[in-house]
XYZ file of C-alpha atoms in Angstrom:
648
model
C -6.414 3.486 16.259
C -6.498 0.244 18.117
C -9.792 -2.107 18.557
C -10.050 -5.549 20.210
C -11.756 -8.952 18.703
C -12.821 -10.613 21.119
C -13.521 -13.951 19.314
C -12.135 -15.676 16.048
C -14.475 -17.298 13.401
C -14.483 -18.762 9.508
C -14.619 -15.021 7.450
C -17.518 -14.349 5.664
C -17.676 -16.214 1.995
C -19.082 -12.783 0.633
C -18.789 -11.650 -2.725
C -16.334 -8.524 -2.402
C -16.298 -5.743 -4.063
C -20.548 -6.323 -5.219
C -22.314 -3.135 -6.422
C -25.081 -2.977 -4.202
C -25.003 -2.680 -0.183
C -26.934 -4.861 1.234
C -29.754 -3.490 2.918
C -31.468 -5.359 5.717
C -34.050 -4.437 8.982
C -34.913 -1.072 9.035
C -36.136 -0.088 12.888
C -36.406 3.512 13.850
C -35.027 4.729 17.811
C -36.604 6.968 19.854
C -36.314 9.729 17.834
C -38.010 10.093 14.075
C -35.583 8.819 11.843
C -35.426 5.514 10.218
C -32.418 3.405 10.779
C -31.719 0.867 8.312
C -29.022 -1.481 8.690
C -26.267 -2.458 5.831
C -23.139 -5.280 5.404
C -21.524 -2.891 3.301
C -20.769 0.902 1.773
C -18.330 2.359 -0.533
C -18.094 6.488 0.042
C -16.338 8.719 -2.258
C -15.072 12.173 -0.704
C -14.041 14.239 -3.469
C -13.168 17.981 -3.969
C -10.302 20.219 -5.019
C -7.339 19.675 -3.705
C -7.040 22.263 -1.289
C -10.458 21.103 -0.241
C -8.932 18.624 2.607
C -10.702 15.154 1.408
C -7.666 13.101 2.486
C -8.191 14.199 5.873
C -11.786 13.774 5.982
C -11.363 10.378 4.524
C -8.730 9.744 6.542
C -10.491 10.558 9.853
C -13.596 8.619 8.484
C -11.401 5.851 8.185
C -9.897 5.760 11.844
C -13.654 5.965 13.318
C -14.651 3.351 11.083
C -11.217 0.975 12.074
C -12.288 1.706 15.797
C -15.531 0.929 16.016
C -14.298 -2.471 14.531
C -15.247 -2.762 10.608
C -13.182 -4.638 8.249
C -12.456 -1.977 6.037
C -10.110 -0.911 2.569
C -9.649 2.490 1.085
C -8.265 4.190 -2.137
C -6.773 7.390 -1.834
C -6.528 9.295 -5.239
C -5.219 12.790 -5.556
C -3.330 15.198 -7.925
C 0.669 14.886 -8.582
C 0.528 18.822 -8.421
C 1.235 20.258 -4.612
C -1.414 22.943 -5.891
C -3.142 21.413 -8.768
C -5.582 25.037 -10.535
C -8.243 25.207 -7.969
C -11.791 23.989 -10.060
C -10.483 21.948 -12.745
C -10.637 18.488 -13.277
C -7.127 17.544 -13.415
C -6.998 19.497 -9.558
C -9.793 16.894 -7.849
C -8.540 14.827 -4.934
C -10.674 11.984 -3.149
C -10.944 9.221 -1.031
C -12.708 6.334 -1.374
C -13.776 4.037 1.475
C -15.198 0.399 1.404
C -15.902 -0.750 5.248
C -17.868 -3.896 6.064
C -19.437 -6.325 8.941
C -17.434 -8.810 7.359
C -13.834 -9.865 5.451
C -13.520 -7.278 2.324
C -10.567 -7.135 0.055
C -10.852 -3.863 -2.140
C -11.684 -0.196 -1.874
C -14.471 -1.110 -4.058
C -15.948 -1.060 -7.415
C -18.415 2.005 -7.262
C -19.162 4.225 -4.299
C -22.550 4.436 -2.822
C -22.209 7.585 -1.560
C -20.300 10.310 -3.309
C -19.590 13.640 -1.729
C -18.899 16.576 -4.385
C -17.808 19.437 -3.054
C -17.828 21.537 -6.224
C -18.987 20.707 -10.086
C -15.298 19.570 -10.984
C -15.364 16.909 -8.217
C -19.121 16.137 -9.425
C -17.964 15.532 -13.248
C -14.948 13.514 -12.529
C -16.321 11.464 -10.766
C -20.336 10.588 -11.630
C -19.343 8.345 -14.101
C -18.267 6.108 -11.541
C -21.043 6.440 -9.186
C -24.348 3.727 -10.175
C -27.672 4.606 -10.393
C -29.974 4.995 -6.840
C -26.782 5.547 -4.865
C -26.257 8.703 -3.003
C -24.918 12.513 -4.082
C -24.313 14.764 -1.733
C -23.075 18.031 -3.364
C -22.210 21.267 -1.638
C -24.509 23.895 -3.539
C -22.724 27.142 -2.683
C -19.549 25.893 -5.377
C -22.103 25.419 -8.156
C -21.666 29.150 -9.503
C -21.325 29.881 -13.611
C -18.459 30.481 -13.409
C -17.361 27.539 -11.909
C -19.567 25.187 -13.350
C -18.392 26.820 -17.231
C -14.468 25.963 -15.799
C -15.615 22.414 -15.822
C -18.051 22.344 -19.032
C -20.949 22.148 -17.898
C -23.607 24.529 -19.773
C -25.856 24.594 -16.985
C -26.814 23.227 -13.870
C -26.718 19.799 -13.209
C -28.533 20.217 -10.362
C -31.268 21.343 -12.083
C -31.255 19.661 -15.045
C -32.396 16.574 -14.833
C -28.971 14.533 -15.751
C -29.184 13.867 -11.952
C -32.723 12.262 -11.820
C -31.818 9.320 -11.215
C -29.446 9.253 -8.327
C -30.367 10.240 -4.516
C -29.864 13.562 -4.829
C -28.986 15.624 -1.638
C -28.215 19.736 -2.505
C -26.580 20.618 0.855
C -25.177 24.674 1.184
C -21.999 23.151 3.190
C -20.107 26.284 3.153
C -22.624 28.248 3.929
C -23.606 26.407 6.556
C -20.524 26.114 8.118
C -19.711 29.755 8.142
C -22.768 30.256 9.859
C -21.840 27.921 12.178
C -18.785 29.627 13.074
C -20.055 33.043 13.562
C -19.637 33.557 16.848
C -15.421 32.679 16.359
C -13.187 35.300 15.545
C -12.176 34.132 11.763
C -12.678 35.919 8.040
C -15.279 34.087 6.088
C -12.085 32.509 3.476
C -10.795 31.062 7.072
C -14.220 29.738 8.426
C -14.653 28.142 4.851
C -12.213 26.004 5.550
C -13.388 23.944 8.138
C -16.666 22.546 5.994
C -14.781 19.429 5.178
C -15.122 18.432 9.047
C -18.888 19.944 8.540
C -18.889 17.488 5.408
C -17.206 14.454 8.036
C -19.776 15.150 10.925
C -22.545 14.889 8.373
C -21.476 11.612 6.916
C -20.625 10.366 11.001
C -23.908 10.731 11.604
C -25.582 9.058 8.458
C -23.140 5.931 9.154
C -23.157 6.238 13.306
C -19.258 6.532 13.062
C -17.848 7.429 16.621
C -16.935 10.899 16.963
C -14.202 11.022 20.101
C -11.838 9.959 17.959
C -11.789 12.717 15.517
C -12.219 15.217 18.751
C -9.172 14.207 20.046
C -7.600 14.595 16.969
C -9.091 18.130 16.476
C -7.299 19.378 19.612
C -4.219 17.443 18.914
C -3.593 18.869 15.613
C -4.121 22.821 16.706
C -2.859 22.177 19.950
C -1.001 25.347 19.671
C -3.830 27.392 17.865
C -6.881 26.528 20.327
C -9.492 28.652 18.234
C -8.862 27.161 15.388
C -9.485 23.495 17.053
C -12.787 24.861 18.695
C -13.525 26.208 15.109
C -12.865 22.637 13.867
C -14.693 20.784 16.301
C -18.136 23.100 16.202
C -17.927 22.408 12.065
C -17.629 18.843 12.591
C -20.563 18.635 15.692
C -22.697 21.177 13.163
C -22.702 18.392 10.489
C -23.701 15.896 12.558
C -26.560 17.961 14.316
C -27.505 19.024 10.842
C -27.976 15.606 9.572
C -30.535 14.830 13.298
C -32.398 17.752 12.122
C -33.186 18.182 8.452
C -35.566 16.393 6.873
C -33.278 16.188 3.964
C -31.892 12.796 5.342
C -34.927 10.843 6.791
C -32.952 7.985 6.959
C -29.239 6.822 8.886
C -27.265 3.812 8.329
C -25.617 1.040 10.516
C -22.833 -1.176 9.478
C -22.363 -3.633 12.039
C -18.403 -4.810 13.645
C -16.754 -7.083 11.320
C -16.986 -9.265 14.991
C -16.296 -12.485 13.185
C -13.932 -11.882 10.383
C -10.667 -11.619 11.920
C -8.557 -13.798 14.552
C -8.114 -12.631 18.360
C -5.860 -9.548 18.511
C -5.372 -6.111 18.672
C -5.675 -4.265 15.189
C -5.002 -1.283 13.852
C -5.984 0.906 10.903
C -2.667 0.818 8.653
C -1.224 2.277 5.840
C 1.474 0.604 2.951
C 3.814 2.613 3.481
C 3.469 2.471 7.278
C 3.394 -1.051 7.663
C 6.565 -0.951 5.493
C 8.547 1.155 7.966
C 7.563 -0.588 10.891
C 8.423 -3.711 9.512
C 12.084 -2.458 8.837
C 12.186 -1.717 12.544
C 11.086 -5.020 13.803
C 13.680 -6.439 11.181
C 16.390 -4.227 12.503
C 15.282 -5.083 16.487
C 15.317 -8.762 15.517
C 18.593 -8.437 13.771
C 20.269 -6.416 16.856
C 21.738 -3.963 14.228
C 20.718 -0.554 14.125
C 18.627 0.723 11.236
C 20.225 3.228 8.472
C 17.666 4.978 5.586
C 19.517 6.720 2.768
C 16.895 8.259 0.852
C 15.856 10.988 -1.257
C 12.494 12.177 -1.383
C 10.355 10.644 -4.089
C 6.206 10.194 -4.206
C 4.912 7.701 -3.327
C 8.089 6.382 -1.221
C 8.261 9.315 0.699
C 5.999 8.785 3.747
C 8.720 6.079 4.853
C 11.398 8.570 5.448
C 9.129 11.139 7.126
C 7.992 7.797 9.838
C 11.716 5.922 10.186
C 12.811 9.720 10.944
C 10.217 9.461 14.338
C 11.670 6.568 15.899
C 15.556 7.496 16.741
C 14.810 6.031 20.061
C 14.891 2.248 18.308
C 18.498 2.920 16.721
C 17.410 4.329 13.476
C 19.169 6.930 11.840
C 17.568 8.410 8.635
C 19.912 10.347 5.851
C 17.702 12.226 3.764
C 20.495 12.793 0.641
C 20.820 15.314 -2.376
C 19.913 12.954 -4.786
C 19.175 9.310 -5.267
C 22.709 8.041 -6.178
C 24.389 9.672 -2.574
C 21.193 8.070 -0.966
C 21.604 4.743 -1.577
C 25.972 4.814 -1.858
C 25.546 5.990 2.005
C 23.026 3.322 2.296
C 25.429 0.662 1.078
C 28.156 2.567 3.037
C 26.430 1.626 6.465
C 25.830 -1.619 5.350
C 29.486 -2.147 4.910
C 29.208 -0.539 8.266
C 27.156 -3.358 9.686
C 23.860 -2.268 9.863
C 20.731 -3.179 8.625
C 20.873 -0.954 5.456
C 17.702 0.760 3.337
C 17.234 2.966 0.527
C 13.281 3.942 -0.757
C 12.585 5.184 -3.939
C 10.128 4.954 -6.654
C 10.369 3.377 -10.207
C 12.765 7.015 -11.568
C 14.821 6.856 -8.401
C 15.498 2.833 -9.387
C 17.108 3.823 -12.639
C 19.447 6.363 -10.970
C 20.391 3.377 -8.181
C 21.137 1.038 -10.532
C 24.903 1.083 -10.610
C 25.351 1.260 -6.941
C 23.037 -1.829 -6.961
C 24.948 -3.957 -8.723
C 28.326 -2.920 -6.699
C 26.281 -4.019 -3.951
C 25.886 -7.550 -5.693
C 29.520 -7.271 -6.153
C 30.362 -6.179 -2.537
C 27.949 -8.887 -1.482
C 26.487 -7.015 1.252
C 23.127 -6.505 2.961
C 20.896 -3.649 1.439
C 17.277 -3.082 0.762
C 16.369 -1.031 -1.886
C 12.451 -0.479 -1.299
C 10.857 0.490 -4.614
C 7.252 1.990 -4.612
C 6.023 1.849 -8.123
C 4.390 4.406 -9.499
C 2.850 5.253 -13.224
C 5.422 5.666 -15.907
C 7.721 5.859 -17.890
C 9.984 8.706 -16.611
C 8.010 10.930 -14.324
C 4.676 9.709 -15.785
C 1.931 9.338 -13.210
C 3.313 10.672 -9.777
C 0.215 9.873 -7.656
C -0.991 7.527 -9.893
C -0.567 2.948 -9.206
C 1.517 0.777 -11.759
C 3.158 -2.313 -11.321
C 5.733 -2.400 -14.289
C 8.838 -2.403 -12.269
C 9.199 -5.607 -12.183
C 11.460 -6.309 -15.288
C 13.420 -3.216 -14.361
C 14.164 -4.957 -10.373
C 15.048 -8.588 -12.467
C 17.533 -6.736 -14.624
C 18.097 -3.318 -15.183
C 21.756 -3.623 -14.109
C 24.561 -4.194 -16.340
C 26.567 -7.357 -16.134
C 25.086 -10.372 -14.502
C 23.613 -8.794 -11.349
C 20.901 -10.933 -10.324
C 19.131 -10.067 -6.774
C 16.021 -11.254 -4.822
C 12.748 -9.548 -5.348
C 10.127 -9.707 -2.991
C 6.270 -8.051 -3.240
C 3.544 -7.325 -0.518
C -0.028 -8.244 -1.417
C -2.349 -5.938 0.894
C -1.124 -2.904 2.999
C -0.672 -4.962 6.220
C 1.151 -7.425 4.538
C 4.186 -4.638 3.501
C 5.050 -5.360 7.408
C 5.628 -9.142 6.719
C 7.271 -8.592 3.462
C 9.772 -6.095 4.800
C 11.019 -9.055 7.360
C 11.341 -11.367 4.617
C 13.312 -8.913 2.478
C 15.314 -8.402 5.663
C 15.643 -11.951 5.912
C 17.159 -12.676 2.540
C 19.240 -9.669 2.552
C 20.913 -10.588 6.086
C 21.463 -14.479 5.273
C 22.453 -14.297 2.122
C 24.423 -10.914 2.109
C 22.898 -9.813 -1.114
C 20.464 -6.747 -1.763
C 16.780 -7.267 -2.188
C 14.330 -5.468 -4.123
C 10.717 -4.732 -2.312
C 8.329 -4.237 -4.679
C 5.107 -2.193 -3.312
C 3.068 0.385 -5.340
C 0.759 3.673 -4.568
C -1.702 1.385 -4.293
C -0.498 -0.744 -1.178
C 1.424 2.604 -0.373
C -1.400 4.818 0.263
C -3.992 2.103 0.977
C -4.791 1.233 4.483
C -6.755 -2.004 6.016
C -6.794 -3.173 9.657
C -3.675 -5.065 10.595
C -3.220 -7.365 13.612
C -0.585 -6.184 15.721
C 1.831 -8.917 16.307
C 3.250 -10.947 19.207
C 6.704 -10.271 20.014
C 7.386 -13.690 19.399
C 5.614 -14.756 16.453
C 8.891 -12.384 14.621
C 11.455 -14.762 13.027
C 14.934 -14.376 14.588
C 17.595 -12.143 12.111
C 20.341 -12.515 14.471
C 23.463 -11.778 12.495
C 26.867 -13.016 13.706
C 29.933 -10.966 12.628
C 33.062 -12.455 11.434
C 35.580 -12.047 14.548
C 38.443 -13.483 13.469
C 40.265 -16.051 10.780
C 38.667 -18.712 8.532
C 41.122 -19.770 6.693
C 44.131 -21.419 6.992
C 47.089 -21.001 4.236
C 49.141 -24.091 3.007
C 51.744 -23.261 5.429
C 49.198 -22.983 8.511
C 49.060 -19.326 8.613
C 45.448 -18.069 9.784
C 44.103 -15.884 7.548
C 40.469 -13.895 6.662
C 39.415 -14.457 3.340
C 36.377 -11.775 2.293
C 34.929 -14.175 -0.188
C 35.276 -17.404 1.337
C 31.208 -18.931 1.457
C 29.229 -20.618 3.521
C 28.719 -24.265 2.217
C 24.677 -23.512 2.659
C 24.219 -20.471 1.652
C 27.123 -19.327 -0.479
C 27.425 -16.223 1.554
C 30.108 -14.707 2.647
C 31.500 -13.220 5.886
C 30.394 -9.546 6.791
C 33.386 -8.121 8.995
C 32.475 -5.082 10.407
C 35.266 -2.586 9.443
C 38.115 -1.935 12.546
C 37.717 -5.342 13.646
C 41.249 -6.071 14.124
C 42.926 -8.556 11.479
C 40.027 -8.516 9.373
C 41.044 -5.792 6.611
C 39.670 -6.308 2.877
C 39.984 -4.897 -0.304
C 36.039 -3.469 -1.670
C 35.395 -2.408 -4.938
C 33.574 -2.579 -7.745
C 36.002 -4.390 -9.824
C 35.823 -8.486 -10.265
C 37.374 -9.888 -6.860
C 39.296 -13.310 -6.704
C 37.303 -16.411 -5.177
C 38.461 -16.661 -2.066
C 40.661 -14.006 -1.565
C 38.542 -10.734 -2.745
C 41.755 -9.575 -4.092
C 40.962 -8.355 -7.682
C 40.933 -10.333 -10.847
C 41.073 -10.133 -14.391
C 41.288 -13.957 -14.817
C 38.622 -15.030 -17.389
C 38.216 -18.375 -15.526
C 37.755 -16.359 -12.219
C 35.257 -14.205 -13.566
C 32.757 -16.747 -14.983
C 33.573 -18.674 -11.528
C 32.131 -15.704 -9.474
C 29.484 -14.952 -11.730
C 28.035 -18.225 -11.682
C 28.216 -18.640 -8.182
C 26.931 -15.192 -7.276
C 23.404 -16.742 -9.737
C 23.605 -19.938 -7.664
C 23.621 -17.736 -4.514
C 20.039 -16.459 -5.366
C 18.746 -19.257 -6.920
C 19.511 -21.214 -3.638
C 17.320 -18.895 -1.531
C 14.894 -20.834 0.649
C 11.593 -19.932 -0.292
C 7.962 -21.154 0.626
C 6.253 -23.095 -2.191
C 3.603 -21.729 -3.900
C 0.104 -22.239 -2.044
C -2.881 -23.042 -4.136
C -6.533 -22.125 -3.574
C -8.628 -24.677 -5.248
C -11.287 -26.193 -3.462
C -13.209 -27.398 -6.680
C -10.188 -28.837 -8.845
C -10.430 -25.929 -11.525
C -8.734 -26.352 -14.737
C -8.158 -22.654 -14.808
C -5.680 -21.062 -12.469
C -4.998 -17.048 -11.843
C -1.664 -16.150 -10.728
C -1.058 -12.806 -9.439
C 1.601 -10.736 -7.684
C 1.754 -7.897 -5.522
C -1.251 -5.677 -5.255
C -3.351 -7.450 -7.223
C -4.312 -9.977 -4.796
C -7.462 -8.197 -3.528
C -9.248 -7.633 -6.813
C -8.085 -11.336 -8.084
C -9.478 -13.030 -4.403
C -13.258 -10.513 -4.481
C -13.399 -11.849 -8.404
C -13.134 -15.320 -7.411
C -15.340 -15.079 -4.896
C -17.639 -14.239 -7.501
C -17.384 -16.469 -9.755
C -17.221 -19.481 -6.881
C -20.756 -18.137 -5.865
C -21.890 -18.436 -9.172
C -20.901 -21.627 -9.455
C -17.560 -21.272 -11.408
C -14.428 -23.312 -10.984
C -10.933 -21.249 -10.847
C -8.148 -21.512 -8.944
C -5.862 -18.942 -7.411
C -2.311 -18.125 -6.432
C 0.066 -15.301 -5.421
C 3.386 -15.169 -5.704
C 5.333 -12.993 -2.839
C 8.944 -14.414 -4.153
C 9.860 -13.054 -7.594
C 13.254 -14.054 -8.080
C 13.500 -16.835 -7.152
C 10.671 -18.192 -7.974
C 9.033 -20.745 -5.418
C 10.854 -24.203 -6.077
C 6.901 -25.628 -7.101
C 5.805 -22.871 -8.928
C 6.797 -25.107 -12.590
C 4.492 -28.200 -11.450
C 1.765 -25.620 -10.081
C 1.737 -23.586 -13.628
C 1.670 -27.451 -15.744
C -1.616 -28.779 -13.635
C -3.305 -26.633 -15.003
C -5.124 -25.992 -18.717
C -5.154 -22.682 -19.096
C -3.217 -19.565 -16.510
C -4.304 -16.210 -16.570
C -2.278 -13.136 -15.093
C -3.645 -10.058 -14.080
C -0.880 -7.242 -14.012
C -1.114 -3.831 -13.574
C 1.565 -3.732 -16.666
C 1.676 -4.737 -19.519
C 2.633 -8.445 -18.937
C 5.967 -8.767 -17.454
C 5.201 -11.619 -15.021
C 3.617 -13.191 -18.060
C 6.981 -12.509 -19.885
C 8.723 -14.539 -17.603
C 6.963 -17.598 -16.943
C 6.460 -17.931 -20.665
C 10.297 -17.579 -20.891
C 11.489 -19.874 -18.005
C 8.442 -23.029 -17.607
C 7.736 -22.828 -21.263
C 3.967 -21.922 -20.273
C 1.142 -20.525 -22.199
C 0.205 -17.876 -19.399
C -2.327 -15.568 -20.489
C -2.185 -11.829 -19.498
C -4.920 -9.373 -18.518
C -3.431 -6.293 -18.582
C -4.481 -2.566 -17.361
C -1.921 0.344 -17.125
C -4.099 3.571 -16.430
C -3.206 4.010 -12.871
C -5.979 2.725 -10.771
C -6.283 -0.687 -9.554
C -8.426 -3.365 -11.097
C -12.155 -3.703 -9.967
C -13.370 -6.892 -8.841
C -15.917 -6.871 -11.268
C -13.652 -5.869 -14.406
C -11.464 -9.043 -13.429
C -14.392 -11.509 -12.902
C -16.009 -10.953 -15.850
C -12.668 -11.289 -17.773
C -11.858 -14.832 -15.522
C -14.795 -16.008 -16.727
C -14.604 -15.558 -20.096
C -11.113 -17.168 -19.774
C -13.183 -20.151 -17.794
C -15.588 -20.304 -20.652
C -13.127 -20.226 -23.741
């Protein structure tokens, strides 16, 4: 979904994340309903997992990215495909934060939460403040149902709701009665009152509703009834919320008009920003695009989207396992294309041997790792960022390799050009580090000009470069550029240009193989100066009041760390803030950054590995703020601890 700003302006210095939505004019239209008008909401779909919530949020989501919000969301759902329908570990939701103005996170606490049955009610409702909004779909809240979950009675009825908004709502009812007239059982009529759920909630928030129409009919294209099913669920909900007095009052959130530069923007995902970005990198390059993956959650949705686009020159090779993923991966870059292999933090650990041939091979690859909750198979569905130590060195030997991290889901485009940068000039492989977060997250994204993308253009080896003693032209494999230490990538069947590969030590030079101690600590050496020489951006610096406190983050962290220091800068507080995209190497500044200031606090969703190693290489005090239980910080969680850092 596509929407055009017409004008830029300065974004909104508003304090992301805050608990309550503003609430300004309230004017009522023609008809007899109030209409009060907000800068913010957070909404909470939640249900069981076969009750379709990520498609309701995700259709929420497009209307809301069309009609021009800034907006962040926070997908959360089971690692079982079929997780016991009912039970608390089963509940999947969606959580949506869309503004009029710039916003960072998902959100801290929803203002509206939609149960649709007591497991999604009790999972959730500790999360959900005081005065905001439940809308709960009556016809799940049986005995038996309610006793699956523990609750000894009602909670509709017993008063532990009193203080919310309270809105009892018979949605499956309802929307088999509005399907009577179609030619469907009542189990397959039941299944449309998520979109009876979405057209409700369209109309409370005066979301546009073509969108999701034309979606309808798209999706059941070939099963008509079931679209017109669909679509008279979805219009019911909305026609219910005009009529019942239930819901006196609807809700405007105004275009986010002035927080975003001229362009055309999208509603984007991680993951999908991640794959597009590897096609730009591969278009810029002129090389075509090879995937060698195996399926693995939450890397997964990259191999279903590169798979779409053979028409760009990408070939996808979904493999038997991890290892034969990324050896055919490093086989094509050998090849001479622009290589990838995705994975998550499991698949890493089974990759890590072909990696470091790779290092040894010196050739292009990009070995995309979306982290995920662990150790082992640990947390599936769940966010983590404690791959990080793992990408610096779990390889044996000396196999040191860039690492680059994304910061919002947009931003997974830019990173995957840099990564493809690196990889390309420096004929190394990279590590990407995303997470479920960034993965599964979506925010508008600008769609960029053609020619704002930096040129990859690789040039082959064609021929000799370098002559023997006795003036013989010859090809040596491992013979560097002065700049770069890189060496030439022949493409194999170029005639004259045949090389020994392998993953044993090569000669300097020569690539011929060596056991010569001398030789050996030669090539290792150089292969660390080759990374260490990367040309990276220095670190930028927020700090418009000359803090003595700094907070340095990495990857998807940056939202929560930005919304708390907006906080604390509207209260009056001094901080500073950074965010480190390179990861090895480190920006050339990042020492003198890290010793002007007193005191530097990292936030990591681990348990202090960037801490680890700017304690172990600038000799820094950093101090870490951890959290490991799979969600992402909240704003407020990290402010408040900022500020006791501040304070101290």
């Amino acid at each position: 979904m596509t929407s055009q700003v017409s004008s830029a302006a300065e974004q909104a210095d508003q304090a992301d994340g805050a608990d309550g939505a503003v609430v300004g004019e309230q004017r009522k239209p023609a008809g007899t309903k109030d209409v009060r008008r907000l800068d913010r909401v957070i909404i909470r779909f939640a249900g069981d997992s076969g009750d379709g919530m990520q498609l309701t949020g995700d259709r929420f989501t497009s209307e809301t990215a069309s009609f021009g919000n800034d907006l962040s969301t926070l997908p959360n759902f089971p690692a079982e495909i079929r997780a016991p329908a009912g039970t608390l570990p089963g509940v999947s939701s969606f959580q949506l934060h869309f503004a009029d103005h710039d916003i960072l996170t998902p959100g801290d606490a929803p203002h509206v939460l939609v149960a649709m049955n007591p497991a999604a009610l009790k999972a959730n409702i500790g999360d959900v403040p005081r005065g905001a909004e439940i809308i709960v779909n009556t016809d799940e809240f049986t005995k038996r149902a309610m006793q699956k979950v523990g609750y000894a009675a009602s909670p509709l009825e017993d008063g532990s709701l009193d203080g919310y908004q309270l809105h009892p709502v018979p949605l499956t009812t309802l929307t088999v009665e509005a399907l009577k007239e179609f030619d469907l059982t009542r189990k397959e009529a039941e299944r449309s009152k998520n979109m009876f759920a979405l057209g409700l909630l369209s109309w409370m928030y005066h979301r546009p509703t073509e969108g999701t129409e034309k979606f309808l009919r798209s999706k059941f294209a070939k099963k008509p009834e079931i679209a017109e099913a669909n679509l008279a669920a979805f219009r019911a909900g909305w026609n219910f919320g005009e009529t019942t007095e239930d819901f006196a009052v609807s809700y405007e959130v105004a275009p986010a008009a002035t927080a975003f530069p001229v362009g055309t923007y999208r509603n984007i995902s991680g993951n999908l920003a991640l794959s597009y970005g590897l096609v730009a990198a591969a278009r810029q390059a002129d090389l075509p695009l090879f995937l060698g993956s195996y399926p693995i959650t939450p890397a997964s949705d990259i191999l279903h989207e590169l798979s779409r686009h053979k028409n760009f020159g990408v070939r996808t090779f979904q493999a038997e396992d991890e290892i034969a993923g990324i050896g055919a991966a490093l086989g094509a870059a050998f090849g001479g294309s622009l290589a990838v292999t995705t994975t998550s933090g499991p698949g890493v650990a089974l990759k890590s041997e072909t990696v470091g041939l790779a290092v040894s091979l010196e050739l292009p690859l990009l070995v995309v790792d979306i982290q995920r909750g662990g150790p082992s198979t640990g947390l599936p569905t769940k966010t983590e960022q404690a791959d990080l130590l793992q990408a610096m060195f779990g390889r044996n030997g000396e196999a040191p390799v860039p690492i680059v991290a994304p910061r919002t889901p947009g931003d997974c485009f830019d990173a995957a050009l840099e990564a493809a940068r690196i990889a390309l000039t420096y004929r190394t492989p990279v590590m990407l580090l995303s997470d479920g977060y960034l993965a599964n997250g979506s925010e508008p994204w600008r769609v960029p000009e053609l020619e704002e993308l930096p040129d990859l253009t690789v040039r082959f080896t064609q021929g000799p470069n370098h002559t023997l003693d006795d003036g013989t032209e010859v090809f040596w494999p491992y013979k560097r550029d002065p700049r770069t230490l890189a060496r030439p990538w022949a493409v194999p069947g170029t005639p004259g240009l045949e090389h020994r590969i392998g993953g044993i030590e090569k000669e300097d030079g020569t690539g011929n193989i060596s056991y010569a101690p001398a030789n050996h600590d030669f090539m290792v050496r150089i292969r660390q100066a080759k990374i260490d020489g990367i040309d990276v951006p220095d670190l930028e610096v927020d700090d418009p009041d000359g803090a003595r406190t700094l907070v340095l983050g990495w990857g998807s962290t940056y939202g929560p760390i930005t919304a708390a220091v907006r906080r604390l800068r509207a209260a009056g507080d001094a901080v500073a803030q950074a965010h480190l995209r390179h990861l090895n190497p480190f920006p050339g500044n990042l020492g003198a950054v890290l010793k002007a200031y007193d005191k530097v606090v990292v936030p990591e969703m681990n348990l202090g590995q960037l801490a680890t190693l700017l304690r172990a290489k600038y000799l820094v005090d950093a101090h870490s703020y951890n959290q490991v239980n799979g969600m992402p910080f909240k704003a407020e969680q990290l402010a408040a601890a900022l500020k006791e850092a501040i304070d101290d």
